[in-house]
C-alpha cells in the first residue's frame, strides 16, 4: 500500500503527529508520505480521516 499527500496540503503537521512513521514534513513545508506497511495502516487511515483539507489518499 502507499499513502500520498496531494496539493491540498496546508502543512499543518497533523498527519505527522498521528502517523509519524509514514508522514513527514518536507523542506517545502508540506507533508510527504510513501510506502505504507500493513502495521501502519490504521494510524495512516486515522491521519487521512483527520486531515482538515482531505489531502491524504491511501491506495493499494
Short mmCIF file of C-alpha atoms in Angstrom, two decimals:
data_model
loop_
_atom_site.label_atom_id
_atom_site.label_comp_id
_atom_site.label_asym_id
_atom_site.label_seq_id
_atom_site.Cartn_x
_atom_site.Cartn_y
_atom_site.Cartn_z
CA UNK A 1 0.00 0.00 0.00
CA UNK A 2 1.00 3.60 -0.47
CA UNK A 3 -0.01 6.86 1.16
CA UNK A 4 0.07 10.07 -0.83
CA UNK A 5 -0.43 13.73 0.02
CA UNK A 6 -1.88 15.97 -2.67
CA UNK A 7 -1.61 19.68 -3.42
CA UNK A 8 -4.39 20.50 -0.92
CA UNK A 9 -1.87 20.08 1.94
CA UNK A 10 -1.61 23.19 4.10
CA UNK A 11 1.37 21.97 6.13
CA UNK A 12 -0.48 21.77 9.45
CA UNK A 13 1.52 18.71 10.58
CA UNK A 14 -1.46 16.78 11.93
CA UNK A 15 -0.59 13.69 9.88
CA UNK A 16 2.98 13.64 11.16
CA UNK A 17 1.66 13.66 14.72
CA UNK A 18 -0.92 10.93 14.10
CA UNK A 19 1.32 8.69 11.98
CA UNK A 20 4.96 9.80 12.27
CA UNK A 21 6.43 6.68 10.70
CA UNK A 22 4.75 7.33 7.37
CA UNK A 23 4.22 11.09 7.11
CA UNK A 24 6.97 13.68 7.41
CA UNK A 25 7.23 17.38 6.77
CA UNK A 26 9.42 18.28 3.82
CA UNK A 27 11.73 21.23 3.37
CA UNK A 28 8.92 22.79 1.34
CA UNK A 29 6.73 22.98 4.47
CA UNK A 30 4.27 20.35 3.27
CA UNK A 31 3.67 16.75 4.30
CA UNK A 32 5.04 13.85 2.27
CA UNK A 33 4.38 10.13 2.52
CA UNK A 34 5.39 6.88 0.92
CA UNK A 35 5.12 3.14 1.23
CA UNK A 36 2.69 2.02 3.87
CA UNK A 37 3.32 -1.26 5.73
CA UNK A 38 0.26 -3.12 6.99
CA UNK A 39 1.33 -2.39 10.56
CA UNK A 40 0.84 1.36 9.99
CA UNK A 41 -2.41 1.16 8.03
CA UNK A 42 -4.72 2.03 10.92
CA UNK A 43 -2.78 5.11 12.02
CA UNK A 44 -2.42 6.26 8.39
CA UNK A 45 -6.18 5.91 7.94
CA UNK A 46 -6.68 7.99 11.09
CA UNK A 47 -4.38 10.67 9.65
CA UNK A 48 -6.33 10.61 6.39
CA UNK A 49 -9.66 10.88 8.19
CA UNK A 50 -8.47 13.74 10.43
CA UNK A 51 -6.77 15.78 7.69
CA UNK A 52 -8.56 19.16 7.68
CA UNK A 53 -8.26 19.55 3.90
CA UNK A 54 -8.63 15.89 2.79
CA UNK A 55 -5.16 15.87 1.24
CA UNK A 56 -4.31 12.23 2.05
CA UNK A 57 -5.06 9.18 -0.08
CA UNK A 58 -4.29 5.54 0.66
CA UNK A 59 -4.02 3.18 -2.29
CA UNK A 60 -3.14 -0.46 -2.93
#
